[in-house]
């Protein structure tokens, strides 16, 4: 089957850097996406990697290595408002463009 | 642009009742989908549509029906509600079939007693 795996929870300190990993077992896909979801809210788009390498958007960066079936989201200069769940997702090429999602990583930030 | 809108925000049903969750988008997006999210869990795809008149099943379609008569609207119908369908339901849309960004509605919190 096709799946994405993420750690269930990560804890970090305010002002620090944290990396959230996503490993996957899928057939061909268009790209790896990352979404943020605060408690009680809807997921919102953060970042997208169509190609291998690093994409940077402000304090957030995302990385993809198709040869290693691996990606990660890097959050720098952590702020308390970054406390949320983070999801990776891929859109499949051979399954009518379905998006499949990881189970999410809850990021806990301590002062 | 209102983006993706969903109604109602909250709903309580009794077992066996039916209802329709509404979803609309004003961005002319081809791709629309319905997810459910159980507490502490990720998103599971219920049904999706790649354009008006075209729908397909996702990971957990049983107990749900969808239709897509227009580009804008994608309602989700619960046929006979069961307690196992208690969840938060999100509708999402994206531009193009391989659109990089999914835009989510605010969600509907459904409780089935």
mmCIF file of C-alpha atoms in Angstrom:
data_model
loop_
_atom_site.group_PDB
_atom_site.id
_atom_site.type_symbol
_atom_site.label_atom_id
_atom_site.label_comp_id
_atom_site.label_asym_id
_atom_site.label_seq_id
_atom_site.Cartn_x
_atom_site.Cartn_y
_atom_site.Cartn_z
ATOM 1 C CA UNK A 1 0.000 0.000 0.000
ATOM 2 C CA UNK A 2 0.932 3.637 -0.253
ATOM 3 C CA UNK A 3 1.742 5.470 2.948
ATOM 4 C CA UNK A 4 3.514 8.418 4.517
ATOM 5 C CA UNK A 5 5.040 8.191 7.976
ATOM 6 C CA UNK A 6 5.715 11.036 10.380
ATOM 7 C CA UNK A 7 6.636 11.156 14.063
ATOM 8 C CA UNK A 8 3.510 11.606 16.158
ATOM 9 C CA UNK A 9 4.964 14.321 18.368
ATOM 10 C CA UNK A 10 7.999 16.595 18.483
ATOM 11 C CA UNK A 11 8.963 18.957 21.323
ATOM 12 C CA UNK A 12 11.203 22.003 20.926
ATOM 13 C CA UNK A 13 12.114 25.228 22.699
ATOM 14 C CA UNK A 14 11.037 28.693 21.649
ATOM 15 C CA UNK A 15 13.664 30.279 19.400
ATOM 16 C CA UNK A 16 15.182 26.939 18.394
ATOM 17 C CA UNK A 17 15.124 25.002 15.109
ATOM 18 C CA UNK A 18 13.085 21.828 14.608
ATOM 19 C CA UNK A 19 12.892 19.299 11.779
ATOM 20 C CA UNK A 20 9.811 17.183 11.084
ATOM 21 C CA UNK A 21 10.479 14.160 8.914
ATOM 22 C CA UNK A 22 8.241 12.413 6.403
ATOM 23 C CA UNK A 23 9.152 9.082 4.862
ATOM 24 C CA UNK A 24 6.951 7.597 2.206
ATOM 25 C CA UNK A 25 6.152 4.470 0.262
ATOM 26 C CA UNK A 26 4.266 5.503 -2.857
ATOM 27 C CA UNK A 27 4.258 5.109 -6.585
ATOM 28 C CA UNK A 28 4.871 8.173 -8.739
ATOM 29 C CA UNK A 29 3.715 11.466 -7.326
ATOM 30 C CA UNK A 30 3.759 15.098 -8.404
ATOM 31 C CA UNK A 31 5.237 16.622 -5.299
ATOM 32 C CA UNK A 32 5.433 16.653 -1.508
ATOM 33 C CA UNK A 33 3.321 19.210 0.346
ATOM 34 C CA UNK A 34 3.286 20.396 3.939
ATOM 35 C CA UNK A 35 0.291 21.766 5.832
ATOM 36 C CA UNK A 36 -0.148 23.318 9.248
ATOM 37 C CA UNK A 37 -3.223 22.834 11.408
ATOM 38 C CA UNK A 38 -3.906 24.610 14.681
ATOM 39 C CA UNK A 39 -6.268 22.985 17.170
ATOM 40 C CA UNK A 40 -9.843 23.494 16.032
ATOM 41 C CA UNK A 41 -8.789 24.958 12.703
ATOM 42 C CA UNK A 42 -8.476 23.845 9.108
ATOM 43 C CA UNK A 43 -5.214 22.760 7.463
ATOM 44 C CA UNK A 44 -3.364 25.565 5.691
ATOM 45 C CA UNK A 45 -0.714 25.190 3.029
ATOM 46 C CA UNK A 46 2.911 25.802 4.016
ATOM 47 C CA UNK A 47 5.281 24.486 1.375
ATOM 48 C CA UNK A 48 5.640 22.310 -1.720
ATOM 49 C CA UNK A 49 8.533 20.428 -3.304
ATOM 50 C CA UNK A 50 8.095 19.280 -6.882
ATOM 51 C CA UNK A 51 11.795 18.595 -7.336
ATOM 52 C CA UNK A 52 14.535 17.301 -5.078
ATOM 53 C CA UNK A 53 16.180 19.906 -2.926
ATOM 54 C CA UNK A 54 15.356 22.671 -0.524
ATOM 55 C CA UNK A 55 12.514 25.193 -0.803
ATOM 56 C CA UNK A 56 12.610 28.174 1.539
ATOM 57 C CA UNK A 57 9.670 30.340 2.578
ATOM 58 C CA UNK A 58 10.564 32.706 5.378
ATOM 59 C CA UNK A 59 11.147 30.774 8.608
ATOM 60 C CA UNK A 60 9.975 27.538 6.986
ATOM 61 C CA UNK A 61 11.956 25.331 4.620
ATOM 62 C CA UNK A 62 11.069 22.000 3.083
ATOM 63 C CA UNK A 63 13.275 19.353 1.557
ATOM 64 C CA UNK A 64 12.643 16.396 -0.734
ATOM 65 C CA UNK A 65 14.847 13.479 -1.798
ATOM 66 C CA UNK A 66 12.990 11.118 -4.132
ATOM 67 C CA UNK A 67 15.922 8.688 -4.214
ATOM 68 C CA UNK A 68 15.696 8.333 -0.406
ATOM 69 C CA UNK A 69 11.835 8.468 -0.297
ATOM 70 C CA UNK A 70 12.207 11.153 2.324
ATOM 71 C CA UNK A 71 11.329 14.716 3.002
ATOM 72 C CA UNK A 72 11.308 17.113 5.912
ATOM 73 C CA UNK A 73 9.949 20.422 7.099
ATOM 74 C CA UNK A 74 12.374 22.726 8.900
ATOM 75 C CA UNK A 75 11.062 25.451 11.175
ATOM 76 C CA UNK A 76 13.506 28.105 12.379
ATOM 77 C CA UNK A 77 13.281 30.720 15.138
ATOM 78 C CA UNK A 78 10.375 28.872 16.678
ATOM 79 C CA UNK A 79 7.559 30.954 18.087
ATOM 80 C CA UNK A 80 4.795 29.862 20.421
ATOM 81 C CA UNK A 81 2.293 30.365 17.600
ATOM 82 C CA UNK A 82 4.034 27.562 15.680
ATOM 83 C CA UNK A 83 2.531 25.076 18.147
ATOM 84 C CA UNK A 84 0.311 23.065 15.813
ATOM 85 C CA UNK A 85 0.087 19.796 13.921
ATOM 86 C CA UNK A 86 2.016 19.442 10.674
ATOM 87 C CA UNK A 87 1.039 17.108 7.861
ATOM 88 C CA UNK A 88 2.908 15.910 4.794
ATOM 89 C CA UNK A 89 0.952 14.881 1.697
ATOM 90 C CA UNK A 90 1.608 13.702 -1.856
ATOM 91 C CA UNK A 91 -0.605 13.826 -4.949
ATOM 92 C CA UNK A 92 -0.464 10.513 -6.768
ATOM 93 C CA UNK A 93 0.081 10.275 -10.507
ATOM 94 C CA UNK A 94 -1.645 6.956 -11.129
ATOM 95 C CA UNK A 95 -4.697 7.262 -8.864
ATOM 96 C CA UNK A 96 -6.743 10.068 -10.385
ATOM 97 C CA UNK A 97 -4.718 12.769 -8.652
ATOM 98 C CA UNK A 98 -5.639 11.607 -5.148
ATOM 99 C CA UNK A 99 -3.843 13.253 -2.263
ATOM 100 C CA UNK A 100 -2.641 10.909 0.453
ATOM 101 C CA UNK A 101 -1.671 12.247 3.874
ATOM 102 C CA UNK A 102 0.590 11.403 6.737
ATOM 103 C CA UNK A 103 -1.010 11.079 10.168
ATOM 104 C CA UNK A 104 0.495 14.374 11.297
ATOM 105 C CA UNK A 105 3.127 15.520 13.782
ATOM 106 C CA UNK A 106 2.098 17.520 16.831
ATOM 107 C CA UNK A 107 4.718 20.179 17.525
ATOM 108 C CA UNK A 108 4.909 21.236 21.168
ATOM 109 C CA UNK A 109 6.919 24.378 21.877
ATOM 110 C CA UNK A 110 8.161 25.153 25.359
ATOM 111 C CA UNK A 111 9.160 28.631 26.517
ATOM 112 C CA UNK B 1 -13.329 35.732 -2.868
ATOM 113 C CA UNK B 2 -14.947 33.758 -0.078
ATOM 114 C CA UNK B 3 -12.669 30.772 -0.823
ATOM 115 C CA UNK B 4 -14.106 27.443 0.336
ATOM 116 C CA UNK B 5 -17.244 27.666 2.441
ATOM 117 C CA UNK B 6 -18.941 24.905 4.387
ATOM 118 C CA UNK B 7 -22.282 24.720 6.139
ATOM 119 C CA UNK B 8 -23.258 23.979 8.796
ATOM 120 C CA UNK B 9 -20.368 24.563 11.228
ATOM 121 C CA UNK B 10 -21.852 22.221 13.808
ATOM 122 C CA UNK B 11 -24.475 19.485 13.576
ATOM 123 C CA UNK B 12 -25.911 16.896 15.919
ATOM 124 C CA UNK B 13 -27.786 13.950 14.419
ATOM 125 C CA UNK B 14 -29.511 10.908 15.766
ATOM 126 C CA UNK B 15 -28.567 7.464 14.510
ATOM 127 C CA UNK B 16 -30.335 6.726 11.259
ATOM 128 C CA UNK B 17 -30.949 10.323 10.240
ATOM 129 C CA UNK B 18 -29.679 11.609 6.925
ATOM 130 C CA UNK B 19 -28.262 15.004 6.106
ATOM 131 C CA UNK B 20 -26.226 16.899 3.550
ATOM 132 C CA UNK B 21 -23.060 18.836 4.290
ATOM 133 C CA UNK B 22 -22.680 21.726 1.890
ATOM 134 C CA UNK B 23 -19.434 22.842 0.279
ATOM 135 C CA UNK B 24 -18.892 25.618 -2.224
ATOM 136 C CA UNK B 25 -15.874 27.363 -3.721
ATOM 137 C CA UNK B 26 -15.707 30.523 -5.798
ATOM 138 C CA UNK B 27 -12.191 30.058 -7.215
ATOM 139 C CA UNK B 28 -13.204 28.015 -10.303
ATOM 140 C CA UNK B 29 -11.213 25.044 -9.024
ATOM 141 C CA UNK B 30 -11.550 21.752 -10.867
ATOM 142 C CA UNK B 31 -10.540 19.453 -8.036
ATOM 143 C CA UNK B 32 -12.678 19.137 -4.911
ATOM 144 C CA UNK B 33 -12.586 16.617 -2.131
ATOM 145 C CA UNK B 34 -14.103 15.641 1.205
ATOM 146 C CA UNK B 35 -12.070 14.481 4.187
ATOM 147 C CA UNK B 36 -12.911 13.357 7.663
ATOM 148 C CA UNK B 37 -10.625 13.886 10.612
ATOM 149 C CA UNK B 38 -11.083 11.976 13.827
ATOM 150 C CA UNK B 39 -9.575 13.286 17.086
ATOM 151 C CA UNK B 40 -5.767 13.188 17.034
ATOM 152 C CA UNK B 41 -5.740 11.657 13.569
ATOM 153 C CA UNK B 42 -4.800 12.671 10.074
ATOM 154 C CA UNK B 43 -7.094 13.350 7.148
ATOM 155 C CA UNK B 44 -8.870 10.500 5.425
ATOM 156 C CA UNK B 45 -10.271 10.977 1.947
ATOM 157 C CA UNK B 46 -13.973 10.164 1.574
ATOM 158 C CA UNK B 47 -14.817 11.179 -1.995
ATOM 159 C CA UNK B 48 -13.310 13.482 -4.569
ATOM 160 C CA UNK B 49 -14.139 15.059 -7.902
ATOM 161 C CA UNK B 50 -11.899 16.044 -10.798
ATOM 162 C CA UNK B 51 -14.586 18.159 -12.446
ATOM 163 C CA UNK B 52 -18.320 18.710 -12.821
ATOM 164 C CA UNK B 53 -20.121 15.420 -13.361
ATOM 165 C CA UNK B 54 -17.133 13.313 -12.273
ATOM 166 C CA UNK B 55 -16.762 11.827 -8.796
ATOM 167 C CA UNK B 56 -14.781 8.959 -7.351
ATOM 168 C CA UNK B 57 -14.315 7.144 -4.063
ATOM 169 C CA UNK B 58 -11.497 7.775 -1.679
ATOM 170 C CA UNK B 59 -10.241 5.750 1.240
ATOM 171 C CA UNK B 60 -13.412 5.689 3.389
ATOM 172 C CA UNK B 61 -16.482 6.137 1.119
ATOM 173 C CA UNK B 62 -18.969 3.809 2.824
ATOM 174 C CA UNK B 63 -22.031 5.582 4.180
ATOM 175 C CA UNK B 64 -21.481 8.713 2.094
ATOM 176 C CA UNK B 65 -22.621 9.934 -1.304
ATOM 177 C CA UNK B 66 -21.468 12.913 -3.352
ATOM 178 C CA UNK B 67 -22.490 14.695 -6.518
ATOM 179 C CA UNK B 68 -20.879 17.443 -8.580
ATOM 180 C CA UNK B 69 -23.448 19.101 -10.805
ATOM 181 C CA UNK B 70 -21.529 22.395 -10.990
ATOM 182 C CA UNK B 71 -17.889 23.432 -10.684
ATOM 183 C CA UNK B 72 -18.687 25.426 -7.541
ATOM 184 C CA UNK B 73 -20.633 22.961 -5.381
ATOM 185 C CA UNK B 74 -19.714 19.577 -3.950
ATOM 186 C CA UNK B 75 -22.222 18.402 -1.316
ATOM 187 C CA UNK B 76 -21.622 15.356 0.865
ATOM 188 C CA UNK B 77 -24.637 13.297 1.851
ATOM 189 C CA UNK B 78 -24.774 11.007 4.874
ATOM 190 C CA UNK B 79 -27.290 8.331 4.028
ATOM 191 C CA UNK B 80 -28.084 6.908 7.481
ATOM 192 C CA UNK B 81 -25.934 8.426 10.192
ATOM 193 C CA UNK B 82 -24.039 6.162 12.581
ATOM 194 C CA UNK B 83 -22.032 7.045 15.731
ATOM 195 C CA UNK B 84 -18.876 5.986 13.844
ATOM 196 C CA UNK B 85 -19.416 8.983 11.563
ATOM 197 C CA UNK B 86 -18.885 11.409 14.422
ATOM 198 C CA UNK B 87 -15.968 13.457 13.131
ATOM 199 C CA UNK B 88 -14.863 16.771 11.708
ATOM 200 C CA UNK B 89 -15.479 17.019 7.981
ATOM 201 C CA UNK B 90 -13.365 19.207 5.717
ATOM 202 C CA UNK B 91 -14.014 20.139 2.140
ATOM 203 C CA UNK B 92 -11.049 21.202 0.007
ATOM 204 C CA UNK B 93 -10.382 22.406 -3.526
ATOM 205 C CA UNK B 94 -7.385 22.980 -5.751
ATOM 206 C CA UNK B 95 -6.707 24.654 -9.063
ATOM 207 C CA UNK B 96 -6.011 22.082 -11.721
ATOM 208 C CA UNK B 97 -5.888 18.366 -11.237
ATOM 209 C CA UNK B 98 -2.340 18.369 -9.856
ATOM 210 C CA UNK B 99 -2.640 21.705 -8.074
ATOM 211 C CA UNK B 100 0.066 22.175 -5.489
ATOM 212 C CA UNK B 101 -2.146 23.955 -2.962
ATOM 213 C CA UNK B 102 -5.310 22.582 -1.392
ATOM 214 C CA UNK B 103 -7.616 25.218 0.037
ATOM 215 C CA UNK B 104 -9.687 23.974 2.942
ATOM 216 C CA UNK B 105 -13.048 25.079 4.235
ATOM 217 C CA UNK B 106 -13.476 25.763 7.971
ATOM 218 C CA UNK B 107 -14.934 22.321 8.652
ATOM 219 C CA UNK B 108 -18.179 20.857 9.964
ATOM 220 C CA UNK B 109 -18.161 19.248 13.404
ATOM 221 C CA UNK B 110 -20.661 16.393 13.298
ATOM 222 C CA UNK B 111 -21.853 14.401 16.300
ATOM 223 C CA UNK B 112 -24.051 11.354 15.825
ATOM 224 C CA UNK B 113 -25.859 10.175 18.956
#
